[in-house]
Backbone as JSON, one array per atom type, in Angstrom:
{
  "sequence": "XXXXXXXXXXXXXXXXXXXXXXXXXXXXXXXXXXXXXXXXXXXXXXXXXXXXXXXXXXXXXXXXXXXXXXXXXXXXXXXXXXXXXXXXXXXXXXXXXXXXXXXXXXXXXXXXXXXXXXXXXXXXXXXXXXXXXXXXXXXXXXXXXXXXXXXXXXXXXXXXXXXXXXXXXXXXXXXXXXXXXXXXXXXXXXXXXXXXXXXXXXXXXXXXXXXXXXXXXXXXXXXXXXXXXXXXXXXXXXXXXXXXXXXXXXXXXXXXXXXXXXXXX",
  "N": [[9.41, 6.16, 29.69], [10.17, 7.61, 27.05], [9.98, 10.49, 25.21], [7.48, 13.03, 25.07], [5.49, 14.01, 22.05], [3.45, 17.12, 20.87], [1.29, 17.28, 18.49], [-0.95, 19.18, 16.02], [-3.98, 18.27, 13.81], [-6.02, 18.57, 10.99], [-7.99, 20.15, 13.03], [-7.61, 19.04, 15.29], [-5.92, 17.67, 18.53], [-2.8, 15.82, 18.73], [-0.95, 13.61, 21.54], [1.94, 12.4, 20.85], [3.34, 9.53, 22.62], [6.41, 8.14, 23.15], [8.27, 5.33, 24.18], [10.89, 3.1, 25.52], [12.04, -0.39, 26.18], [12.33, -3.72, 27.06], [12.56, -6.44, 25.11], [11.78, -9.67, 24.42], [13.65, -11.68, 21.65], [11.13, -12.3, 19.27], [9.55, -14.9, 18.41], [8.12, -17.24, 15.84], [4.95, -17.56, 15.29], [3.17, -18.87, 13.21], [3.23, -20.99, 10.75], [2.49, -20.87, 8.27], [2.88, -19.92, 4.4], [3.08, -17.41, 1.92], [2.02, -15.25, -0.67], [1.61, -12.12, -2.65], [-0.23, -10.04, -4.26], [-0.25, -6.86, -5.35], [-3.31, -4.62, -6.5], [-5.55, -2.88, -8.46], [-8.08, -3.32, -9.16], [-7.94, -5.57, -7.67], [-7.55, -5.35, -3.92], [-5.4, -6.54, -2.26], [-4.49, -9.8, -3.77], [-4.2, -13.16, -2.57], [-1.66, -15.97, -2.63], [-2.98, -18.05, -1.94], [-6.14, -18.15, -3.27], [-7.28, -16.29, -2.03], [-8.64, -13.22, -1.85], [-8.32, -9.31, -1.35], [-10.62, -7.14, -1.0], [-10.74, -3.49, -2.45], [-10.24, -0.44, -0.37], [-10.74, 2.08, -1.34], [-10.74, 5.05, -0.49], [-10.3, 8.02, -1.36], [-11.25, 8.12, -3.43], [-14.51, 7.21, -2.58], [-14.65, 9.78, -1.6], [-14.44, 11.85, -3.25], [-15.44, 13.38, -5.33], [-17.14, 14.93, -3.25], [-15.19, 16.19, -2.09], [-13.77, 17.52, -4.06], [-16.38, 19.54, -4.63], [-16.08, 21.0, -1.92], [-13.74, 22.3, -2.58], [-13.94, 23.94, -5.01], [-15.95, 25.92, -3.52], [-14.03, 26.98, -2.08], [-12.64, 28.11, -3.09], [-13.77, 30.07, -4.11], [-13.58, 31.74, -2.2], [-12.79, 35.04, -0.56], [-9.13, 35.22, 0.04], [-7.61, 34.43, 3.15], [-9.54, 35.35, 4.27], [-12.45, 35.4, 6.58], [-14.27, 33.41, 6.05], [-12.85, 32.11, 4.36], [-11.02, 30.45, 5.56], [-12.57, 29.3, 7.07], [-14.33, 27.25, 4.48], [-11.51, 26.62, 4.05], [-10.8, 24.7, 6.63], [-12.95, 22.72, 6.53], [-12.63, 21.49, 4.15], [-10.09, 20.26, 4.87], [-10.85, 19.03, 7.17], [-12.19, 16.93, 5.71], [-9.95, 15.68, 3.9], [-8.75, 14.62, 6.33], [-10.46, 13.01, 7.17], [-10.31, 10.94, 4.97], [-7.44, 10.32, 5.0], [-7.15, 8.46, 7.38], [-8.89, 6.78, 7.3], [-7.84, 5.01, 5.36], [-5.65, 4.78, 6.26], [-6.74, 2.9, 9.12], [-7.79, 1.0, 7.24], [-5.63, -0.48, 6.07], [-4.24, -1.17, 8.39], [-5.44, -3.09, 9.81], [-5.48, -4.41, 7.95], [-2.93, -5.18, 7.6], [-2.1, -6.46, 9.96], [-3.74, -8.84, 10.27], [-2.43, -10.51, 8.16], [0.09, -10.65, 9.41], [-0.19, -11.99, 11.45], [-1.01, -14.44, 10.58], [0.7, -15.87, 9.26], [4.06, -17.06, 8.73], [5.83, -16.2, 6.63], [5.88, -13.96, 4.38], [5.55, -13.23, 1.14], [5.99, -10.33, -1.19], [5.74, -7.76, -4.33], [8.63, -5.92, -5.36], [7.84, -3.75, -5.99], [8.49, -0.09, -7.58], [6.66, 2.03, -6.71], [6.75, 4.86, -6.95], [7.75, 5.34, -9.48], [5.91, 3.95, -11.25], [4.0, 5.73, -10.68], [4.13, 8.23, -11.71], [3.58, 11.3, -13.64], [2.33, 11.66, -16.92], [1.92, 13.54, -18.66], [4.14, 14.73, -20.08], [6.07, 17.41, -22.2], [6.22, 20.75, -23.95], [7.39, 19.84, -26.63], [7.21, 17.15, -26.3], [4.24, 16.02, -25.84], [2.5, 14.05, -23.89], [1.14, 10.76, -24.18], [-2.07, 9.32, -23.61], [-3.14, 10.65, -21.3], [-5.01, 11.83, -19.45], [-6.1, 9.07, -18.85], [-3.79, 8.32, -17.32], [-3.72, 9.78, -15.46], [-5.73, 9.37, -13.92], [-4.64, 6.39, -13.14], [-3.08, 7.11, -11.72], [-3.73, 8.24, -9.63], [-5.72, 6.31, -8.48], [-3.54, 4.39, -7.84], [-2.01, 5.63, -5.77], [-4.04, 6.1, -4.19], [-4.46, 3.19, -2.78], [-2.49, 2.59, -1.32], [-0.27, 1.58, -1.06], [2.33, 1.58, -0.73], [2.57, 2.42, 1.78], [1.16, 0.33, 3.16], [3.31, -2.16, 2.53], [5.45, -0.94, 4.2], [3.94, -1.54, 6.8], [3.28, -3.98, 6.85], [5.82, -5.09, 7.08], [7.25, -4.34, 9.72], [5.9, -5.49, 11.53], [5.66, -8.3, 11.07], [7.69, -8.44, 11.37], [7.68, -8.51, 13.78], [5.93, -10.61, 15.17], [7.91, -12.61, 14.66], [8.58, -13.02, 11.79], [9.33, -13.57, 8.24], [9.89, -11.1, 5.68], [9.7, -10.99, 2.42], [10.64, -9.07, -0.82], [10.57, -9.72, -3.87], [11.55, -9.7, -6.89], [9.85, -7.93, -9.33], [9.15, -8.59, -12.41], [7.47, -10.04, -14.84], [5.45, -11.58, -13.47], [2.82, -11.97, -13.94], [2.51, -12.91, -16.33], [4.05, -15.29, -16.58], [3.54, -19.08, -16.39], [2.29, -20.44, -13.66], [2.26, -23.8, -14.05], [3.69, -24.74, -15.76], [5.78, -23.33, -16.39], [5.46, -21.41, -18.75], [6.56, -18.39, -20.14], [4.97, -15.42, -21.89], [3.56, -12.68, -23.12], [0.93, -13.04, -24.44], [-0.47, -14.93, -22.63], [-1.74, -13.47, -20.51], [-4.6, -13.49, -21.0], [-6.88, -11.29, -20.51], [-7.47, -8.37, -18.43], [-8.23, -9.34, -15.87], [-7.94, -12.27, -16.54], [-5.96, -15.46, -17.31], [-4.21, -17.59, -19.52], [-3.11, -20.53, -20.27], [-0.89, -19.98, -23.38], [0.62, -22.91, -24.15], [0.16, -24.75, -22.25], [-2.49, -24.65, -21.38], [-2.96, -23.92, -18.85], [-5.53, -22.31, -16.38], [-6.49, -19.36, -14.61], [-7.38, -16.99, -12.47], [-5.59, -13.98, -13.26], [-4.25, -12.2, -11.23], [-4.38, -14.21, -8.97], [-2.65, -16.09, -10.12], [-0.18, -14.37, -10.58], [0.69, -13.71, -7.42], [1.3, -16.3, -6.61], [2.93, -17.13, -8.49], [4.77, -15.13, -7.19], [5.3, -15.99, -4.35], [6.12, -19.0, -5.22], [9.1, -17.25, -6.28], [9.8, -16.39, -3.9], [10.43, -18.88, -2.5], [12.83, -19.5, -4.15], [14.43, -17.6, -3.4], [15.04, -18.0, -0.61], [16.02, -20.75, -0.91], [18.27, -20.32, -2.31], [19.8, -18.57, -0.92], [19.87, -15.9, -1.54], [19.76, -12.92, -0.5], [19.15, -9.51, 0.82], [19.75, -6.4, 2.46], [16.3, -3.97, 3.57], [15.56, -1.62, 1.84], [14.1, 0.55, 2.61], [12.51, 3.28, 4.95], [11.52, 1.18, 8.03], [10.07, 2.61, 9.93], [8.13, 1.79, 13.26], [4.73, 2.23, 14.39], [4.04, 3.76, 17.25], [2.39, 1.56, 19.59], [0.41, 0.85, 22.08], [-0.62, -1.54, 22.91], [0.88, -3.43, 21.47], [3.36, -3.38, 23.27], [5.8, -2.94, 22.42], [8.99, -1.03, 21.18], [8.54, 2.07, 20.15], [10.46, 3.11, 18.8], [12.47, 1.65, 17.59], [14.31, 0.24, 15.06], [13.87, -2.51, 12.83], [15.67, -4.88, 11.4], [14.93, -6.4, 8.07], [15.67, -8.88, 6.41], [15.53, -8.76, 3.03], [14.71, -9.41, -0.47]],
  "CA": [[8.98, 7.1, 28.66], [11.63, 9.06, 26.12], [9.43, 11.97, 24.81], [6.11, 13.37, 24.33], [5.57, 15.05, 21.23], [2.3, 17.01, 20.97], [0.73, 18.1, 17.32], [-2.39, 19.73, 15.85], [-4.07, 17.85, 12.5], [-7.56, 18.61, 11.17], [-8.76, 20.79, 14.19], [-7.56, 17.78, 16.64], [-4.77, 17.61, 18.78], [-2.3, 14.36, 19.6], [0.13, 13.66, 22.15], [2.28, 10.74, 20.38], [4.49, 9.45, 23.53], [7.56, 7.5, 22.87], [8.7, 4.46, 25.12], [11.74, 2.59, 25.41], [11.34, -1.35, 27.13], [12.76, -4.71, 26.73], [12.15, -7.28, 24.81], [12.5, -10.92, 23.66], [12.97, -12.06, 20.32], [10.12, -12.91, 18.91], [9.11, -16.31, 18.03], [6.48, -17.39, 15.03], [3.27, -18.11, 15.81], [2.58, -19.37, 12.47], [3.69, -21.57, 10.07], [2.17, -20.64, 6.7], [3.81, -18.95, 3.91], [1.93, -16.5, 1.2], [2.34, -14.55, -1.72], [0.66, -10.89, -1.98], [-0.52, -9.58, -5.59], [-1.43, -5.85, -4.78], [-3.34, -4.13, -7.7], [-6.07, -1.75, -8.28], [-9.37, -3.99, -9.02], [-8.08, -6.02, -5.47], [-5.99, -4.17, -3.31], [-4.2, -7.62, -2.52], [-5.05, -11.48, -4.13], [-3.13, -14.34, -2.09], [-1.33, -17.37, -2.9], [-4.13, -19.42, -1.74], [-7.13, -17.28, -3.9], [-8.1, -15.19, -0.93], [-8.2, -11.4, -2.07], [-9.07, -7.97, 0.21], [-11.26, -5.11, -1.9], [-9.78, -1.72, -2.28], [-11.05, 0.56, 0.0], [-10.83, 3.79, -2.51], [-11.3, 5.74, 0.37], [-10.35, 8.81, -1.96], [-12.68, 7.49, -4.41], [-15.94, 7.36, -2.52], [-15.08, 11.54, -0.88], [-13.8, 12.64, -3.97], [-16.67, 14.63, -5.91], [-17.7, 15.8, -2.22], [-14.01, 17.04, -1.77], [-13.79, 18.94, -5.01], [-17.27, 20.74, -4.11], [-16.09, 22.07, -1.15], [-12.58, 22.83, -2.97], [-14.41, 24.77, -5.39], [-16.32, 26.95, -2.83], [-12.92, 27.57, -1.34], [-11.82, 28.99, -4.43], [-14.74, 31.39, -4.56], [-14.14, 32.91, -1.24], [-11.68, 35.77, -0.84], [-8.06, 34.1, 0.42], [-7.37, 34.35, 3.83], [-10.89, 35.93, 4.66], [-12.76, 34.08, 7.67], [-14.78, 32.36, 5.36], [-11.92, 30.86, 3.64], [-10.62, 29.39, 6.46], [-14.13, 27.97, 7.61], [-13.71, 26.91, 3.88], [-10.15, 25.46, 3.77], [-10.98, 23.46, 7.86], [-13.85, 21.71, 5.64], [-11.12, 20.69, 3.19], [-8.79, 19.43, 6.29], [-11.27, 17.62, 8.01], [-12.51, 15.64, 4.75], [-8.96, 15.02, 3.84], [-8.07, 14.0, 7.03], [-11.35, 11.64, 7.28], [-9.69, 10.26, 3.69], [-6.24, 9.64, 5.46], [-8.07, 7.86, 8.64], [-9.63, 5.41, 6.95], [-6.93, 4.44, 4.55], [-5.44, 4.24, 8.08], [-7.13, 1.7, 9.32], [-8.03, 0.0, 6.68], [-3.95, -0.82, 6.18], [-3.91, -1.27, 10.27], [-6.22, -4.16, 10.16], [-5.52, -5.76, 7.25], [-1.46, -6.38, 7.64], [-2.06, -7.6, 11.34], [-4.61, -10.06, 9.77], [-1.87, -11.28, 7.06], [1.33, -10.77, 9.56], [-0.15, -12.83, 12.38], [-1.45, -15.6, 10.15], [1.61, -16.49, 7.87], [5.4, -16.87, 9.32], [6.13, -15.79, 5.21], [5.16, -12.95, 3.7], [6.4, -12.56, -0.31], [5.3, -9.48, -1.96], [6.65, -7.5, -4.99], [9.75, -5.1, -4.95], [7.56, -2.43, -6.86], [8.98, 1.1, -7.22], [5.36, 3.19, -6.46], [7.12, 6.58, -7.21], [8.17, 4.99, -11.21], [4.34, 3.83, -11.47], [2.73, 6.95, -10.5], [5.03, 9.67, -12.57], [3.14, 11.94, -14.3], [2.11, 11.42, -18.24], [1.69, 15.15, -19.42], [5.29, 15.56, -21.02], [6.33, 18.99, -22.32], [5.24, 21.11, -24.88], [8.06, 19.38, -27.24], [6.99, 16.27, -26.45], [3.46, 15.97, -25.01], [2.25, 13.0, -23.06], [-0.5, 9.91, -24.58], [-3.43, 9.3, -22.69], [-2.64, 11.63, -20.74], [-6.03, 11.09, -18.85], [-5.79, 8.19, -18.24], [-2.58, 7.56, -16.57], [-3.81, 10.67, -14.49], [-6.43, 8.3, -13.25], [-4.14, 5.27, -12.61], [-1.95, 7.04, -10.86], [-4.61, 8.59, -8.31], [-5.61, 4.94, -8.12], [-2.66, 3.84, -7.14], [-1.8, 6.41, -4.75], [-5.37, 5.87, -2.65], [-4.67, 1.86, -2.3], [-1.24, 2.92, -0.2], [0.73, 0.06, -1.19], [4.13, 2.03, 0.7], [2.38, 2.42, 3.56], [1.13, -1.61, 3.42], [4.6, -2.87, 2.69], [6.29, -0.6, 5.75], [3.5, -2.02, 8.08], [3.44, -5.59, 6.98], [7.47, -4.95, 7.17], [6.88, -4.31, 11.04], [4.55, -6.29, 11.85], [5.79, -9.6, 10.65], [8.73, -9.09, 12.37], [6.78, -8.5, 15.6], [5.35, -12.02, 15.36], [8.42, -13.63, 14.38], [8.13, -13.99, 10.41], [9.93, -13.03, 7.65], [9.03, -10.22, 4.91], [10.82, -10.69, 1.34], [10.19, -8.74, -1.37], [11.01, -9.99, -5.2], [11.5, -8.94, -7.99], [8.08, -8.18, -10.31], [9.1, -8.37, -13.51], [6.45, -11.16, -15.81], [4.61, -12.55, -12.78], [1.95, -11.81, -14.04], [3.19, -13.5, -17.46], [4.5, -16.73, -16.53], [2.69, -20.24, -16.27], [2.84, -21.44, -12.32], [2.08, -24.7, -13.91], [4.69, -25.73, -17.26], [6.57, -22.26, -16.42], [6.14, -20.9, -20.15], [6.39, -16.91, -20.02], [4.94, -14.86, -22.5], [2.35, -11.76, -22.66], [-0.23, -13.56, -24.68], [-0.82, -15.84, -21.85], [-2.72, -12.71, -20.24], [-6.08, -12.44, -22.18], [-7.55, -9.86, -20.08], [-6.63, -7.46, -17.58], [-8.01, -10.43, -14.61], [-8.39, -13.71, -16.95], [-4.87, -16.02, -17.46], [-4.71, -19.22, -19.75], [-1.6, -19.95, -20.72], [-0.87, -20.59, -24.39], [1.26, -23.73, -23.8], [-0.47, -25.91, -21.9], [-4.25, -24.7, -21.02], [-3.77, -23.77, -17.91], [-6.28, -21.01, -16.2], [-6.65, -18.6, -13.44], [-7.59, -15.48, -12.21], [-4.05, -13.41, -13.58], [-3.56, -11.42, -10.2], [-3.97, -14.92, -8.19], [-1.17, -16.8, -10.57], [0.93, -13.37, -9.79], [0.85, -14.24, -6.78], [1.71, -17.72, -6.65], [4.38, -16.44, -8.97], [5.36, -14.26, -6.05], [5.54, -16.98, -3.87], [7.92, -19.63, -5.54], [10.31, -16.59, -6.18], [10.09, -16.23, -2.5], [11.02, -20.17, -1.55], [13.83, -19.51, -4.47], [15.35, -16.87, -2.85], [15.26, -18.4, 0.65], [16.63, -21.94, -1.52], [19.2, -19.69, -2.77], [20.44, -17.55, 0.23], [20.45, -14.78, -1.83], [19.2, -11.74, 0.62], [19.56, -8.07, 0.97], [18.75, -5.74, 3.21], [15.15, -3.59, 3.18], [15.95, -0.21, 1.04], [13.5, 2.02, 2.97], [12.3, 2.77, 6.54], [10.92, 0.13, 8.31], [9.55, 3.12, 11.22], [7.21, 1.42, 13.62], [4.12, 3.02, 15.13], [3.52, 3.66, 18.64], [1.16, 1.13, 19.86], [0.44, 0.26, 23.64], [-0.97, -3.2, 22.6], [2.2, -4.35, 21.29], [4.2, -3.03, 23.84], [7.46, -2.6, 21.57], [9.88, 0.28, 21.34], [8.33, 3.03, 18.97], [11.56, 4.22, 18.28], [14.03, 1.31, 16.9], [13.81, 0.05, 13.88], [14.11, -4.06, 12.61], [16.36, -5.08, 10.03], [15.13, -7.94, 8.22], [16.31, -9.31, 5.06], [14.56, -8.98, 1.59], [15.38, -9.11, -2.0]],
  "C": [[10.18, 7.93, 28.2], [11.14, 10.25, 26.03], [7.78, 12.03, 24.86], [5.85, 14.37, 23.16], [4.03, 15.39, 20.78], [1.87, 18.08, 19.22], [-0.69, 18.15, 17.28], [-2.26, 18.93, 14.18], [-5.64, 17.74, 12.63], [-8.35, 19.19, 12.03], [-8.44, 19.92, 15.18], [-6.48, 17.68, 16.72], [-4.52, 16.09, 19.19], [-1.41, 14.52, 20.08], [0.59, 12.2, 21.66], [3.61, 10.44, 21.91], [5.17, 7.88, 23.09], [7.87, 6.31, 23.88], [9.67, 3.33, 24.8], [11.29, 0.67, 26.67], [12.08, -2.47, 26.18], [12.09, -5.64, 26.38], [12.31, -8.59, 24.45], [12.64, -11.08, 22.41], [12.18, -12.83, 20.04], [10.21, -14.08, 18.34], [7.97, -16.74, 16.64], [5.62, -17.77, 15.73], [2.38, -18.48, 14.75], [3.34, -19.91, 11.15], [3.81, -21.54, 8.7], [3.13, -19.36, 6.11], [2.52, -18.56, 2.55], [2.72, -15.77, 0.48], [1.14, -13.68, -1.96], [0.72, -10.44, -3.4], [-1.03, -8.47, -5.27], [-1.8, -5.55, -6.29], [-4.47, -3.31, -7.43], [-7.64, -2.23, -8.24], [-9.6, -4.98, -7.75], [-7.12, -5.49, -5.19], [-5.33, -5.53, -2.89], [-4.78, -8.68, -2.43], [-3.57, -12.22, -3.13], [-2.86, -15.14, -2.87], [-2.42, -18.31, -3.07], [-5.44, -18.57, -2.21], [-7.8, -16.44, -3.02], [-7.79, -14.16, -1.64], [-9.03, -10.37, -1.22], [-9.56, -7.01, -1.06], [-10.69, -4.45, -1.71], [-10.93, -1.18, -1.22], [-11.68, 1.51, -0.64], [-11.16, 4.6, -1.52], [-11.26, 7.49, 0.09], [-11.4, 9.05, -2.85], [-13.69, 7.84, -4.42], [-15.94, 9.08, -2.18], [-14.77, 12.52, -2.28], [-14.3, 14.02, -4.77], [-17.33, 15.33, -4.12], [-16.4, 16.91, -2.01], [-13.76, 17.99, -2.94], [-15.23, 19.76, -4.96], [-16.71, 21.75, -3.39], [-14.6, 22.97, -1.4], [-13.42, 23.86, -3.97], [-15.28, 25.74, -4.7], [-15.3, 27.48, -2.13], [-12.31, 28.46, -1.97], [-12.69, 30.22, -4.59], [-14.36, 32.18, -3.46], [-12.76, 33.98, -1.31], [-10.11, 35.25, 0.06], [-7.61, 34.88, 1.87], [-8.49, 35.23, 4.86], [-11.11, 34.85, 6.07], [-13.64, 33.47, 7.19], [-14.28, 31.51, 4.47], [-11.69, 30.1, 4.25], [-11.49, 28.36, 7.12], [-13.78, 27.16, 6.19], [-12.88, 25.53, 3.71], [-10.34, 24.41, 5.39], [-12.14, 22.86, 7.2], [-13.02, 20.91, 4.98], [-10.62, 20.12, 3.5], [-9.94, 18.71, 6.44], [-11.59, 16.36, 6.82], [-11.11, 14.79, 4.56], [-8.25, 13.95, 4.55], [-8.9, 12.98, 7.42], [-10.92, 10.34, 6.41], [-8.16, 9.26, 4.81], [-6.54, 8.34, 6.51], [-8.63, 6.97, 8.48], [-8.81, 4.67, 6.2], [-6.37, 3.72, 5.5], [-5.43, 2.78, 8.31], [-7.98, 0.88, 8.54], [-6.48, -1.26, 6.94], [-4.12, -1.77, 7.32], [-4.37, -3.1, 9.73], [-5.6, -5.01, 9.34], [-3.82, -6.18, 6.88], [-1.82, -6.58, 8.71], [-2.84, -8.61, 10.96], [-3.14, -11.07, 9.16], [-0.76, -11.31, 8.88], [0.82, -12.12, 10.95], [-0.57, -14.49, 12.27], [-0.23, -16.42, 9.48], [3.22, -15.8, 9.01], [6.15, -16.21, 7.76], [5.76, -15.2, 4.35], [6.04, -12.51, 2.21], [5.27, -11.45, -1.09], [6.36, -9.11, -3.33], [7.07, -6.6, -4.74], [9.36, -3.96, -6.11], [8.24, -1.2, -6.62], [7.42, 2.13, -7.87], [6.13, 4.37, -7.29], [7.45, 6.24, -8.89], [6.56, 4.65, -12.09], [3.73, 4.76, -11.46], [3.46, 8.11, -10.91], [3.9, 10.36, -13.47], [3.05, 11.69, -15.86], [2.35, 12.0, -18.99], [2.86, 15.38, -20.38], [5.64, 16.87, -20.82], [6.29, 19.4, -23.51], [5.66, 20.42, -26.64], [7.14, 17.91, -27.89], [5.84, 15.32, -25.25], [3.17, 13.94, -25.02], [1.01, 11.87, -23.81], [-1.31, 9.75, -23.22], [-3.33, 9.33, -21.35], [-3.68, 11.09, -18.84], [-6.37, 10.0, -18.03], [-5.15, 7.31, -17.3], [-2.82, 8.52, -15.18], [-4.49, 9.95, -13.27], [-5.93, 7.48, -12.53], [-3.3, 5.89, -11.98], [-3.01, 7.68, -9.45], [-5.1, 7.35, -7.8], [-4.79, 4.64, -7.58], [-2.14, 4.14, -6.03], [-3.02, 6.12, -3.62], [-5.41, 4.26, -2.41], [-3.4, 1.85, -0.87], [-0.36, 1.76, -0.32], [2.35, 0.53, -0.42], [3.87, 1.3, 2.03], [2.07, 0.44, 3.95], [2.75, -2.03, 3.06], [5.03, -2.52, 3.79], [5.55, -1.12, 6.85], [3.45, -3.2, 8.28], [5.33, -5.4, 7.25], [7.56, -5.35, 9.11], [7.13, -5.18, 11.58], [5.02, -8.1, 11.79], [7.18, -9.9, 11.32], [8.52, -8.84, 13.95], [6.93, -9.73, 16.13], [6.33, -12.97, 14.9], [9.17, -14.48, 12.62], [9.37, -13.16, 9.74], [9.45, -12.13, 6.03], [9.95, -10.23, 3.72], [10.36, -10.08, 0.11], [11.06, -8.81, -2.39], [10.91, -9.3, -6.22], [10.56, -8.96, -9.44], [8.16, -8.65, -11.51], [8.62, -10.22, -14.38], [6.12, -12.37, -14.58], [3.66, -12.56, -12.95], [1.72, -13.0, -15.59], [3.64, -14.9, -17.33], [3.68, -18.07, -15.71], [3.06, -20.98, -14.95], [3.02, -23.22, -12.92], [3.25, -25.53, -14.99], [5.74, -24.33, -17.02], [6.63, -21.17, -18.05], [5.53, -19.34, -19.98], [5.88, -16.18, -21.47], [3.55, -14.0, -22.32], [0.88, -11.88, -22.96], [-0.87, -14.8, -23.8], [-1.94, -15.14, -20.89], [-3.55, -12.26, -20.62], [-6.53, -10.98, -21.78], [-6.63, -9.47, -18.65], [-7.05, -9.11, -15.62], [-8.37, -11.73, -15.28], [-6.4, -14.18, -17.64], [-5.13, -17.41, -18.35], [-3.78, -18.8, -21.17], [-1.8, -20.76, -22.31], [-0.2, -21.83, -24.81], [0.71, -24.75, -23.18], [-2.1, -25.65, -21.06], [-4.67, -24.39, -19.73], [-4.26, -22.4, -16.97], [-6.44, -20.77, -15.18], [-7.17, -17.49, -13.78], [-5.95, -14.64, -12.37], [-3.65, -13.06, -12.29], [-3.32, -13.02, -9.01], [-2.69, -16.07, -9.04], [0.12, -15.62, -10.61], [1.45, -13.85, -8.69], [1.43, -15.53, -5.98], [2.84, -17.49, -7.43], [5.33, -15.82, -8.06], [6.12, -15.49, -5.06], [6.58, -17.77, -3.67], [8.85, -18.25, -5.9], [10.68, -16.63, -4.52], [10.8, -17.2, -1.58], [12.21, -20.22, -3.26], [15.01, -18.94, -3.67], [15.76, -17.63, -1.95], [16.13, -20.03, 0.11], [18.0, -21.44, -1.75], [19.91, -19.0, -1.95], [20.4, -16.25, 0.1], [19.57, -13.24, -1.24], [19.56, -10.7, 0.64], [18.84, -7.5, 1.82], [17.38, -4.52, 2.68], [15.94, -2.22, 3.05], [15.58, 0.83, 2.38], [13.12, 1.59, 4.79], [11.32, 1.92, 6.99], [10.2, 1.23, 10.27], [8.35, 2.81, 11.82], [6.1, 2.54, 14.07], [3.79, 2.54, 16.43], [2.08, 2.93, 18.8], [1.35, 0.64, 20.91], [0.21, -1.26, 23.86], [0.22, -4.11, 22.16], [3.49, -4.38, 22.42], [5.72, -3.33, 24.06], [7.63, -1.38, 21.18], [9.3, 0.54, 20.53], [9.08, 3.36, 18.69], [12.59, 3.19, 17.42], [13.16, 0.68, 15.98], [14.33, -1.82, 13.69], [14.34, -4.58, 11.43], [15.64, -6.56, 9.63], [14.9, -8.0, 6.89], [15.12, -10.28, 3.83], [15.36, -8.95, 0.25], [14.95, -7.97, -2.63]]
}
């Protein structure tokens, strides 16, 4: 054991303890390779047409959580009925976080222990979810709207799923590469011809070139994919931008503390 470090969250305390321990390198334990379409109507379509529902786990608390935010606002601020109040507020929030949680949990150990090849895309979340509003110069279009898609986007956790499939996949052996997005959504797995009228609707594909049709987020995907056996055709590799910090888990019984380089685009 290295440390114990003990915090308070939501009225509930944890002791997270640290442990250092040897290991082998891991081996696969699976052969298949996959391509990961996250988006907002499925939180992620496969290669092979499997897709996982969103949770929305913001979603379903959300009109309960602005109730009890608006009775928080009525009471006087730092009263003892605020704070009864604002620990209503915490615990919902932190019921919100908790489930997002383990939704995540479950569903990269599903993908990382099934597939030795995990291709996703090399989205930048924080460029997607920017604010709309403008300034008074030069105010913002549908304003509304984007307010929406970006609270969407924020309650599917697509960070947090990349850093745990990141992990995770190199737990079991695999490898995690992440490409570059731009018109996978747009281009024909089948004659290759790219263009934006090939996407009728927001989930219907059928390409203007040669007729052929999908679900858009599962020919993303499959788009995802072959970039993924290019790269690896190609050599061309880089290392992962951001942290790859595991979580303490006794079941895996690997170091919570080091981290595992492993090479993405």
């Amino acid at each position: 054991m290295k440390n114990v470090t003990v915090s308070q969250s939501g009225g509930k305390w944890f002791a997270s303890i640290q442990t250092q321990c040897e290991v082998e390198p891991p081996l696969p334990t699976a052969a298949a390779a996959i391509g990961i379409d996250v988006g907002i109507a499925r939180f992620a379509t496969m290669s092979d047409e499997i897709y996982i529902a969103p949770l929305n786990s913001f979603k379903k608390h959300q009109q309960r959580l602005a109730r009890y935010q608006r009775r928080m606002s009525h009471k006087v601020k730092f009263s003892r009925n605020w704070k009864r109040a604002k620990a209503r507020v915490q615990k919902i929030h932190t019921g919100i976080a908790n489930a997002r949680k383990d939704f995540l949990h479950k569903t990269t150990t599903t993908i990382s222990k099934s597939h030795a090849l995990v291709c996703i895309e090399d989205v930048q979340i924080r460029n997607m979810s920017t604010s709309s509003k403008g300034n008074s110069e030069q105010p913002g279009k549908r304003v509304s709207q984007k307010t929406g898609l970006n609270r969407a986007i924020l309650d599917q956790g697509w960070g947090e799923f990349r850093r745990q499939l990141a992990y995770k996949v190199a737990w079991n052996g695999g490898l995690l590469l992440a490409v570059p997005p731009h018109h996978t959504s747009q281009t024909c797995p089948a004659c290759g011809h790219v263009s934006k009228d090939n996407r009728q609707t927001q989930s219907t594909f059928l390409c203007v070139d040669c007729g052929y049709e999908n679900n858009a987020d599962v020919v993303g995907a499959i788009n995802i994919l072959a970039r993924g056996h290019r790269v690896l055709a190609c050599g061309e590799m880089a290392q992962l931008g951001h942290s790859m910090k595991q979580e303490p888990t006794e079941a895996t019984g690997k170091s919570s503390h080091s981290a595992v380089g492993i090479p993405v685009l």
